Backbone as a chain_set.jsonl record, in Angstrom:
{"seq": "GVDKVGGLVGANGSDLREPGTITNSYSTGSVTRDSGSEQTNFGGFCGLNYGGTIENSYSTGSVYYGCDDSDSDCGEDNDPTDKGFVGATVGEPVHIANFFDSEASNQDSGTGATAKSTSDMQEISTFEGADWTIDKVEADENDYPYLAWQDGESGTWRQKQVPDQQSPNASF", "coords": {"N": [[-70.259, 18.673, -17.963], [-68.861, 16.24, -15.686], [-66.593, 14.57, -15.778], [-64.399, 13.182, -18.248], [-65.34, 14.277, -20.871], [-66.14, 15.048, -24.17], [-66.396, 16.627, -27.432], [-67.261, 14.777, -29.366], [-66.878, 12.188, -28.214], [-66.687, 10.918, -24.888], [-64.783, 9.134, -23.715], [-62.301, 7.212, -25.3], [-61.962, 4.077, -25.274], [-60.914, 2.22, -22.296], [-59.647, 1.16, -19.058], [-60.907, -1.202, -18.781], [-61.767, -2.063, -21.231], [-60.934, -2.808, -24.676], [-58.902, -0.516, -26.527], [-60.464, 1.929, -28.619], [-61.185, 2.746, -32.114], [-61.443, 5.64, -33.931], [-62.42, 7.033, -36.865], [-62.512, 9.325, -39.582], [-64.385, 11.393, -38.632], [-66.247, 14.083, -37.074], [-66.73, 16.868, -34.802], [-68.846, 19.413, -33.503], [-69.873, 20.495, -31.253], [-69.858, 22.328, -28.146], [-67.918, 21.976, -25.123], [-68.331, 21.783, -21.684], [-67.046, 21.928, -18.472], [-68.5, 20.98, -15.455], [-69.122, 23.226, -12.784], [-67.206, 22.933, -9.905], [-66.144, 20.437, -10.455], [-63.038, 18.763, -10.488], [-61.693, 17.436, -12.378], [-59.761, 17.034, -15.42], [-60.177, 15.89, -17.858], [-61.208, 16.776, -20.482], [-62.052, 17.64, -23.771], [-62.117, 19.156, -27.053], [-62.841, 17.274, -28.975], [-62.446, 14.618, -27.95], [-62.629, 13.47, -24.65], [-60.922, 11.743, -23.045], [-58.4, 9.831, -24.332], [-57.821, 6.632, -24.264], [-55.435, 4.991, -25.058], [-56.356, 4.561, -27.621], [-57.08, 4.937, -31.202], [-57.296, 7.797, -33.222], [-58.2, 9.166, -36.217], [-57.995, 11.203, -39.153], [-59.909, 13.26, -38.451], [-61.827, 16.016, -37.046], [-62.433, 18.955, -34.967], [-64.533, 21.667, -33.877], [-65.657, 22.829, -31.687], [-65.853, 24.728, -28.605], [-64.066, 24.716, -25.432], [-64.851, 24.948, -22.105], [-64.412, 25.648, -18.642], [-66.49, 26.222, -16.953], [-66.41, 28.051, -14.789], [-66.305, 30.733, -12.43], [-64.98, 33.752, -11.016], [-65.639, 33.554, -8.327], [-65.713, 30.898, -7.712], [-64.264, 28.61, -5.786], [-63.222, 26.098, -6.337], [-62.02, 26.114, -8.79], [-59.454, 27.125, -9.115], [-56.467, 28.197, -10.778], [-57.036, 27.515, -13.351], [-59.21, 28.618, -14.918], [-60.404, 28.752, -17.606], [-59.313, 26.487, -19.945], [-56.577, 26.425, -22.368], [-55.483, 24.494, -23.846], [-56.939, 22.314, -24.777], [-57.945, 21.651, -27.263], [-58.434, 19.345, -28.872], [-57.962, 16.466, -27.891], [-58.489, 15.867, -24.494], [-57.006, 14.486, -22.487], [-54.611, 11.809, -22.218], [-53.974, 8.26, -21.961], [-51.762, 5.54, -21.742], [-50.673, 4.44, -24.966], [-51.777, 6.231, -27.203], [-52.837, 6.704, -30.634], [-52.65, 9.224, -32.986], [-53.632, 10.567, -35.986], [-53.406, 12.799, -38.614], [-55.305, 14.829, -37.737], [-57.336, 17.71, -36.905], [-58.107, 20.913, -35.37], [-60.191, 23.784, -34.909], [-58.714, 26.596, -33.987], [-59.581, 29.185, -33.496], [-62.44, 29.148, -33.345], [-62.71, 27.371, -31.248], [-61.494, 28.533, -29.077], [-59.054, 27.651, -28.183], [-55.556, 27.222, -27.897], [-53.857, 25.083, -28.317], [-53.777, 21.484, -28.644], [-53.831, 18.109, -27.723], [-53.041, 15.562, -30.004], [-53.878, 16.69, -32.423], [-53.666, 19.177, -35.037], [-53.62, 22.642, -34.674], [-55.6, 24.989, -36.402], [-56.504, 28.0, -38.118], [-59.819, 29.44, -38.516], [-60.24, 30.138, -41.226], [-58.276, 28.538, -42.478], [-59.259, 26.017, -41.802], [-61.431, 25.971, -43.416], [-60.473, 25.668, -45.919], [-59.854, 23.536, -48.552], [-57.337, 22.621, -49.167], [-55.97, 22.296, -46.763], [-56.787, 19.797, -45.812], [-56.383, 18.106, -47.971], [-53.631, 18.219, -48.045], [-53.048, 16.639, -45.892], [-53.58, 14.176, -46.74], [-56.285, 13.374, -46.736], [-59.23, 11.806, -48.022], [-61.011, 13.653, -49.999], [-63.519, 15.561, -51.584], [-64.135, 18.352, -53.684], [-66.831, 20.637, -53.544], [-68.578, 22.852, -55.434], [-69.449, 26.105, -54.355], [-70.999, 29.1, -52.934], [-69.537, 30.1, -50.845], [-66.73, 29.213, -48.785], [-66.564, 26.362, -46.564], [-66.587, 24.224, -43.613], [-65.297, 20.827, -43.779], [-67.447, 18.01, -44.527], [-69.157, 14.871, -44.114], [-69.491, 12.647, -46.871], [-71.809, 11.054, -47.091], [-73.752, 12.668, -46.023], [-74.684, 14.191, -48.059], [-75.819, 12.272, -49.535], [-74.014, 11.011, -51.129], [-71.345, 8.947, -52.45], [-68.053, 8.125, -51.247], [-65.727, 9.744, -48.997], [-65.142, 12.337, -47.597], [-66.45, 15.675, -48.142], [-66.213, 19.067, -49.262], [-67.341, 22.362, -49.238], [-66.455, 24.816, -51.525], [-65.451, 27.947, -52.913], [-65.403, 28.418, -56.372], [-62.311, 28.362, -58.209], [-60.993, 31.408, -59.352], [-60.796, 32.364, -62.66], [-58.796, 34.086, -65.005], [-60.148, 36.436, -67.363], [-58.93, 36.201, -69.818], [-57.868, 33.733, -69.956], [-56.662, 30.75, -71.407], [-57.357, 27.457, -72.533]], "CA": [[-69.99, 17.35, -17.478], [-68.003, 16.127, -14.519], [-65.331, 13.916, -16.132], [-64.35, 12.511, -19.554], [-66.319, 14.884, -21.757], [-65.598, 15.515, -25.438], [-67.393, 17.029, -28.408], [-67.797, 13.568, -29.992], [-66.863, 11.041, -27.304], [-66.071, 11.187, -23.596], [-63.565, 8.323, -23.583], [-62.028, 6.252, -26.366], [-61.348, 2.965, -24.557], [-60.783, 2.341, -20.85], [-58.838, 0.076, -18.524], [-61.731, -2.411, -18.812], [-62.085, -2.388, -22.624], [-59.907, -2.567, -25.69], [-58.948, 0.838, -27.087], [-61.285, 2.066, -29.813], [-60.672, 3.448, -33.283], [-62.36, 6.629, -34.472], [-61.884, 7.471, -38.151], [-63.399, 10.131, -40.424], [-65.462, 11.916, -37.784], [-66.054, 15.462, -36.637], [-67.628, 17.36, -33.766], [-69.031, 20.867, -33.507], [-70.451, 20.898, -29.976], [-68.999, 22.858, -27.089], [-67.733, 21.131, -23.948], [-68.229, 22.589, -20.476], [-66.862, 21.209, -17.211], [-69.381, 21.47, -14.396], [-68.504, 23.916, -11.665], [-66.938, 22.029, -8.79], [-65.361, 19.283, -10.902], [-61.601, 19.002, -10.515], [-61.136, 16.63, -13.454], [-59.294, 17.784, -16.584], [-60.345, 15.039, -19.039], [-62.169, 17.462, -21.335], [-61.442, 18.05, -25.025], [-63.043, 19.542, -28.097], [-63.279, 16.086, -29.71], [-62.432, 13.44, -27.069], [-62.192, 13.82, -23.303], [-59.786, 10.908, -22.655], [-58.061, 8.783, -25.296], [-57.188, 5.58, -23.471], [-54.678, 4.102, -25.918], [-57.064, 4.331, -28.879], [-56.654, 5.602, -32.426], [-58.183, 8.789, -33.817], [-57.577, 9.475, -37.508], [-58.751, 11.984, -40.137], [-61.054, 13.818, -37.751], [-61.615, 17.401, -36.624], [-63.422, 19.553, -34.067], [-64.645, 23.128, -33.899], [-66.314, 23.283, -30.461], [-65.05, 25.337, -27.548], [-63.953, 24.003, -24.162], [-64.907, 25.87, -20.97], [-64.417, 24.986, -17.346], [-67.683, 26.573, -16.189], [-65.997, 28.663, -13.526], [-66.236, 32.181, -12.324], [-63.974, 34.15, -10.026], [-66.053, 33.223, -6.967], [-65.702, 29.438, -7.568], [-62.984, 28.263, -5.162], [-62.726, 24.82, -6.852], [-61.448, 26.254, -10.124], [-58.031, 27.434, -9.096], [-55.986, 29.094, -11.818], [-57.4, 26.984, -14.66], [-60.595, 28.985, -15.2], [-60.699, 28.178, -18.904], [-58.058, 25.984, -20.499], [-56.25, 26.811, -23.739], [-54.76, 23.37, -24.446], [-57.872, 21.188, -24.862], [-58.588, 21.78, -28.567], [-58.842, 18.09, -29.501], [-58.06, 15.444, -26.844], [-58.222, 16.478, -23.2], [-55.965, 13.755, -21.769], [-54.32, 10.49, -22.79], [-53.41, 7.199, -21.134], [-51.203, 4.511, -22.611], [-50.016, 4.885, -26.194], [-52.767, 6.525, -28.237], [-52.359, 7.038, -31.975], [-53.393, 10.345, -33.558], [-53.144, 10.736, -37.353], [-54.035, 13.772, -39.521], [-56.464, 15.453, -37.096], [-57.265, 19.166, -36.825], [-59.153, 21.624, -34.646], [-60.272, 25.207, -35.214], [-58.207, 27.298, -32.798], [-60.365, 30.405, -33.264], [-63.793, 28.786, -32.906], [-62.646, 26.598, -30.001], [-60.821, 29.315, -28.032], [-57.953, 26.828, -27.703], [-54.303, 27.448, -28.601], [-53.224, 23.813, -28.643], [-54.566, 20.315, -28.291], [-53.172, 16.824, -27.946], [-53.554, 14.695, -31.062], [-54.366, 17.4, -33.602], [-53.002, 20.414, -35.409], [-54.459, 23.836, -34.594], [-55.708, 25.768, -37.633], [-57.461, 29.105, -38.056], [-61.095, 29.143, -39.17], [-60.083, 30.191, -42.686], [-57.534, 27.341, -42.897], [-60.161, 24.866, -41.666], [-62.408, 26.036, -44.497], [-59.736, 25.506, -47.179], [-59.699, 22.115, -48.856], [-55.906, 22.284, -49.224], [-55.566, 21.841, -45.426], [-57.092, 18.379, -45.665], [-55.686, 17.408, -49.066], [-52.231, 18.132, -47.63], [-52.939, 15.585, -44.871], [-53.987, 12.936, -47.435], [-57.68, 12.995, -46.563], [-59.992, 11.568, -49.238], [-61.963, 14.759, -49.916], [-63.954, 16.095, -52.869], [-64.578, 19.744, -53.677], [-68.191, 20.93, -53.976], [-68.636, 24.284, -55.707], [-70.42, 26.82, -53.518], [-70.819, 30.552, -52.881], [-68.54, 30.395, -49.821], [-66.041, 28.05, -48.238], [-67.126, 25.876, -45.311], [-65.878, 23.089, -43.04], [-65.6, 19.544, -44.431], [-68.537, 17.196, -43.998], [-69.103, 13.501, -44.62], [-70.174, 12.53, -48.16], [-73.146, 10.47, -46.941], [-74.692, 13.724, -45.665], [-75.242, 14.638, -49.344], [-76.266, 11.09, -50.26], [-72.965, 10.686, -52.086], [-70.312, 7.997, -52.02], [-66.806, 8.796, -50.915], [-65.522, 9.938, -47.569], [-65.353, 13.727, -47.188], [-66.752, 16.701, -49.134], [-66.033, 20.402, -48.69], [-67.819, 23.44, -50.094], [-65.4, 25.761, -51.862], [-65.698, 28.896, -53.983], [-64.598, 28.016, -57.535], [-61.121, 29.161, -58.511], [-61.266, 32.481, -60.303], [-59.954, 32.332, -63.855], [-58.678, 35.367, -65.693], [-61.001, 36.421, -68.554], [-58.123, 35.89, -71.006], [-57.254, 32.411, -69.796], [-56.921, 29.806, -72.497], [-57.208, 26.072, -72.103]], "C": [[-69.032, 17.387, -16.299], [-66.638, 15.542, -14.871], [-65.482, 13.238, -17.489], [-65.454, 13.006, -20.477], [-65.607, 15.4, -23.007], [-66.721, 15.878, -26.383], [-68.024, 15.855, -29.135], [-67.929, 12.429, -28.997], [-66.163, 11.423, -26.001], [-64.766, 10.441, -23.417], [-63.486, 7.348, -24.749], [-61.242, 5.117, -25.732], [-61.353, 3.217, -23.057], [-59.898, 1.207, -20.358], [-59.604, -1.241, -18.534], [-62.034, -2.888, -20.228], [-60.867, -2.19, -23.504], [-60.014, -1.12, -26.179], [-59.765, 0.85, -28.376], [-60.544, 2.752, -30.945], [-61.767, 4.372, -33.796], [-61.718, 7.175, -35.742], [-62.945, 8.274, -38.895], [-64.632, 10.601, -39.655], [-65.193, 13.384, -37.468], [-67.06, 15.823, -35.566], [-67.67, 18.882, -33.82], [-69.543, 21.391, -32.169], [-69.422, 21.419, -28.988], [-69.002, 21.924, -25.885], [-67.554, 22.041, -22.743], [-68.081, 21.69, -19.256], [-67.772, 21.83, -16.165], [-68.572, 22.156, -13.304], [-68.35, 22.934, -10.512], [-66.155, 20.799, -9.185], [-63.886, 19.662, -10.924], [-60.927, 18.204, -11.616], [-60.728, 17.511, -14.627], [-59.412, 16.971, -17.872], [-61.455, 15.591, -19.931], [-61.46, 17.898, -22.601], [-62.487, 18.362, -26.07], [-63.595, 18.374, -28.888], [-63.444, 14.883, -28.789], [-61.918, 13.859, -25.695], [-60.942, 13.081, -22.88], [-59.578, 9.835, -23.717], [-57.201, 7.757, -24.573], [-56.514, 4.567, -24.406], [-55.319, 3.823, -27.264], [-56.469, 5.107, -30.036], [-57.726, 6.592, -32.857], [-57.484, 9.272, -35.081], [-58.547, 10.231, -38.41], [-60.039, 12.539, -39.542], [-60.761, 15.268, -37.367], [-62.702, 17.844, -35.654], [-63.383, 21.067, -34.182], [-65.216, 23.684, -32.596], [-65.349, 23.841, -29.425], [-65.046, 24.463, -26.298], [-63.89, 25.046, -23.05], [-64.947, 25.075, -19.679], [-65.566, 25.432, -16.457], [-67.396, 27.202, -14.846], [-66.213, 30.164, -13.583], [-65.288, 32.511, -11.182], [-64.349, 33.765, -8.596], [-66.01, 31.713, -6.704], [-64.335, 28.993, -7.049], [-62.41, 26.952, -5.686], [-61.987, 24.951, -8.174], [-59.958, 26.528, -10.123], [-57.67, 28.391, -10.214], [-56.443, 28.678, -13.211], [-58.824, 27.347, -15.061], [-61.066, 28.46, -16.541], [-59.382, 27.732, -19.522], [-57.814, 26.544, -21.896], [-55.557, 25.673, -24.482], [-55.64, 22.128, -24.616], [-58.598, 21.163, -26.207], [-59.067, 20.486, -29.178], [-59.041, 16.988, -28.463], [-57.669, 16.085, -25.521], [-57.093, 15.828, -22.433], [-55.772, 12.398, -22.44], [-53.773, 9.556, -21.727], [-52.871, 6.15, -22.098], [-50.522, 5.12, -23.823], [-51.047, 5.137, -27.293], [-52.095, 6.878, -29.56], [-53.263, 8.135, -32.528], [-52.801, 10.632, -34.935], [-54.019, 11.747, -38.1], [-55.341, 14.348, -38.971], [-56.237, 16.954, -36.968], [-58.317, 19.692, -35.859], [-59.057, 23.102, -34.981], [-59.893, 25.991, -33.954], [-58.996, 28.572, -32.5], [-61.751, 30.067, -32.715], [-63.78, 28.104, -31.539], [-62.1, 27.385, -28.816], [-59.671, 28.524, -27.399], [-56.706, 27.102, -28.547], [-53.661, 26.158, -29.078], [-54.147, 22.669, -28.223], [-53.813, 19.05, -28.615], [-53.841, 16.106, -29.114], [-54.038, 15.379, -32.307], [-53.569, 18.677, -33.826], [-54.006, 21.561, -35.34], [-54.425, 24.566, -35.922], [-56.693, 26.901, -37.408], [-58.758, 28.68, -38.746], [-60.937, 29.151, -40.687], [-59.3, 28.992, -43.203], [-58.408, 26.091, -42.824], [-61.186, 24.828, -42.802], [-61.757, 26.004, -45.871], [-59.461, 24.027, -47.409], [-58.227, 21.692, -48.862], [-55.375, 21.821, -47.865], [-55.695, 20.329, -45.312], [-56.469, 17.542, -46.773], [-54.222, 17.208, -48.692], [-51.992, 17.075, -46.565], [-53.418, 14.235, -45.417], [-55.384, 12.453, -47.076], [-58.276, 12.712, -47.934], [-61.152, 12.56, -49.216], [-62.25, 15.298, -51.308], [-64.451, 17.518, -52.704], [-66.003, 19.827, -54.211], [-68.26, 22.434, -54.206], [-69.763, 24.933, -54.92], [-70.116, 28.311, -53.547], [-69.806, 30.976, -51.826], [-67.927, 29.102, -49.307], [-66.673, 27.649, -46.907], [-66.248, 24.739, -44.791], [-66.188, 21.818, -43.832], [-66.805, 18.863, -43.775], [-68.473, 15.828, -44.671], [-69.987, 13.354, -45.864], [-71.589, 11.976, -48.02], [-74.191, 11.526, -46.577], [-75.336, 14.356, -46.905], [-75.82, 13.468, -50.128], [-75.27, 10.636, -51.304], [-72.046, 9.605, -51.539], [-69.029, 8.781, -51.789], [-66.716, 8.99, -49.416], [-65.906, 11.348, -47.142], [-65.719, 14.579, -48.392], [-66.539, 18.052, -48.454], [-66.473, 21.443, -49.699], [-66.706, 24.461, -50.265], [-65.869, 26.687, -52.969], [-64.835, 28.45, -55.162], [-63.392, 28.933, -57.712], [-61.493, 30.212, -59.545], [-60.273, 32.384, -61.459], [-59.915, 33.728, -64.456], [-59.527, 35.314, -66.97], [-60.233, 36.043, -69.823], [-57.48, 34.516, -70.922], [-57.613, 31.53, -70.968], [-56.633, 28.401, -71.99], [-56.81, 25.197, -73.251]], "O": [[-68.469, 18.429, -15.963], [-65.625, 15.975, -14.321], [-66.568, 12.774, -17.838], [-66.377, 12.268, -20.823], [-64.599, 16.101, -22.914], [-67.869, 15.489, -26.169], [-69.201, 15.915, -29.49], [-68.969, 11.773, -28.936], [-65.174, 12.155, -26.007], [-63.758, 11.025, -23.018], [-64.483, 6.737, -25.133], [-60.014, 5.17, -25.653], [-61.746, 4.29, -22.6], [-59.446, 0.382, -21.153], [-59.008, -2.296, -18.315], [-62.512, -4.008, -20.409], [-59.909, -1.509, -23.139], [-61.112, -0.566, -26.233], [-59.75, -0.12, -29.134], [-59.438, 3.265, -30.773], [-62.886, 3.933, -34.063], [-60.611, 7.712, -35.706], [-64.131, 7.945, -38.846], [-65.764, 10.25, -39.986], [-64.064, 13.862, -37.579], [-68.102, 15.182, -35.427], [-66.681, 19.544, -34.134], [-69.636, 22.603, -31.974], [-68.264, 21.003, -28.997], [-69.957, 21.182, -25.657], [-66.733, 22.959, -22.765], [-68.897, 20.796, -19.034], [-67.814, 23.05, -16.007], [-67.478, 21.716, -12.951], [-69.278, 22.191, -10.193], [-65.548, 20.164, -8.322], [-63.532, 20.766, -11.336], [-59.709, 18.285, -11.776], [-61.273, 18.599, -14.815], [-58.804, 17.331, -18.88], [-62.499, 14.964, -20.112], [-60.373, 18.472, -22.528], [-63.619, 17.886, -25.984], [-64.701, 18.459, -29.421], [-64.468, 14.201, -28.837], [-60.889, 14.527, -25.59], [-59.991, 13.702, -22.406], [-60.47, 9.027, -23.974], [-56.02, 7.981, -24.308], [-56.966, 3.429, -24.528], [-54.869, 2.931, -27.984], [-55.49, 5.837, -29.88], [-58.915, 6.273, -32.858], [-56.34, 9.725, -35.041], [-59.746, 9.951, -38.436], [-61.126, 12.312, -40.072], [-59.608, 15.7, -37.359], [-63.747, 17.204, -35.531], [-62.365, 21.665, -34.529], [-65.255, 24.902, -32.421], [-64.176, 23.467, -29.381], [-65.899, 23.592, -26.124], [-63.012, 25.909, -23.036], [-65.461, 23.957, -19.641], [-65.608, 25.044, -15.29], [-68.077, 26.908, -13.864], [-66.291, 30.766, -14.654], [-64.848, 31.615, -10.461], [-63.472, 33.66, -7.738], [-66.251, 31.289, -5.574], [-63.357, 29.0, -7.795], [-61.218, 26.701, -5.503], [-61.382, 23.983, -8.635], [-59.273, 26.173, -11.082], [-58.446, 29.28, -10.564], [-56.25, 29.432, -14.165], [-59.576, 26.477, -15.5], [-62.078, 27.76, -16.585], [-58.439, 28.518, -19.612], [-58.728, 27.07, -22.531], [-55.096, 25.853, -25.609], [-55.132, 21.007, -24.599], [-59.738, 20.706, -26.286], [-60.03, 20.505, -29.944], [-60.179, 16.612, -28.182], [-56.646, 16.764, -25.43], [-56.3, 16.519, -21.793], [-56.657, 11.904, -23.139], [-53.191, 9.988, -20.732], [-53.462, 5.904, -23.15], [-49.881, 6.167, -23.735], [-51.171, 4.334, -28.218], [-50.937, 7.294, -29.595], [-54.486, 7.997, -32.539], [-51.608, 10.91, -35.05], [-55.232, 11.567, -38.203], [-56.361, 14.353, -39.66], [-55.097, 17.418, -36.927], [-59.296, 19.008, -35.561], [-57.982, 23.611, -35.297], [-60.652, 26.04, -32.986], [-59.066, 28.99, -31.344], [-62.181, 30.65, -31.719], [-64.726, 28.241, -30.764], [-62.229, 26.95, -27.672], [-59.357, 28.708, -26.224], [-56.793, 27.202, -29.771], [-52.999, 26.133, -30.116], [-55.153, 22.87, -27.543], [-53.216, 18.939, -29.685], [-55.069, 16.052, -29.197], [-54.573, 14.712, -33.192], [-52.895, 19.182, -32.928], [-55.108, 21.464, -35.879], [-53.359, 24.748, -36.509], [-57.613, 26.778, -36.598], [-58.789, 27.684, -39.469], [-61.448, 28.259, -41.364], [-59.625, 28.47, -44.27], [-58.312, 25.21, -43.679], [-61.741, 23.773, -43.108], [-62.411, 26.282, -46.876], [-58.897, 23.351, -46.548], [-57.913, 20.533, -48.592], [-54.429, 21.035, -47.813], [-54.809, 19.663, -44.776], [-56.072, 16.4, -46.543], [-53.637, 16.164, -48.98], [-50.854, 16.655, -46.355], [-53.632, 13.284, -44.665], [-55.648, 11.251, -47.105], [-57.862, 13.324, -48.918], [-62.145, 12.355, -48.519], [-61.337, 15.473, -52.115], [-65.103, 17.853, -51.715], [-66.346, 19.178, -55.199], [-68.027, 23.212, -53.281], [-70.87, 24.402, -54.825], [-69.108, 28.738, -54.11], [-69.269, 32.082, -51.892], [-68.535, 28.034, -49.388], [-67.247, 28.483, -46.207], [-65.285, 24.339, -45.446], [-67.227, 21.737, -44.487], [-67.126, 19.119, -42.614], [-67.801, 15.662, -45.69], [-71.101, 13.877, -45.902], [-72.483, 12.389, -48.759], [-75.384, 11.313, -46.793], [-76.395, 14.977, -46.816], [-76.265, 13.644, -51.262], [-75.635, 9.952, -52.26], [-71.976, 9.378, -50.331], [-68.948, 9.967, -52.108], [-67.531, 8.463, -48.659], [-66.879, 11.538, -46.412], [-65.352, 14.26, -49.523], [-66.665, 18.173, -47.236], [-66.051, 21.428, -50.855], [-66.096, 24.912, -49.296], [-66.601, 26.267, -53.865], [-63.659, 28.136, -54.978], [-63.448, 30.123, -57.403], [-62.222, 29.932, -60.497], [-59.061, 32.33, -61.25], [-60.904, 34.46, -64.412], [-59.619, 34.26, -67.598], [-60.84, 35.607, -70.801], [-56.629, 34.179, -71.745], [-58.74, 31.562, -71.462], [-55.777, 28.193, -71.13], [-56.637, 23.991, -73.077]]}, "num_chains": 1, "name": "protein.A"}
C-alpha cells in the first residue's frame, strides 16, 4: 500500500469522521509499503488510529517497507521494527489489552499493544491476565486465540491448549 495500511484496518477514524471503536478482533495478514511511498502509517493491525479505541485485539502479521538497497526513496528505514500494532496515531487514541507477536511480525515494539513471543501468544494465560473473556479448548497443540463464533459457539474468544498434565498419582 501507499498510506494508512494495517493488517485489519488502514485507518480507525479520520479528521472527517468520528473515531471508531474496534473490539475483540485480530489480524494475521502481512503489511507491505509500496516502494516509493514515504508515508509511515503502516502497522500490523491498524495503519493510523485517529483518536479511536482498540481493545482486546491482537495481530501476528509482519510489516515491511518493500525496499531494497537500490531504492533511493527508502532512506534508512528499510524495514521498521516499531510497527507491530498501530503504525501512527493522531489525537488521543485509547488502546486497552492488545498484543502482537513480536517473532512472527518481525517487530520489536508497537504503539497500542504489548509485544509477546509466539509461545506467549499461544498461551491462554497471556490473555486471561489481561481480563479477556476466553475459553480453553483442549487440543494436541497450543494455538493463537480465535473468535468463538468461528466454532459456532457463544462467548467471545476461544484458544486451543494442550491439557494440563497430571501426575499419575494425583488425587482429587
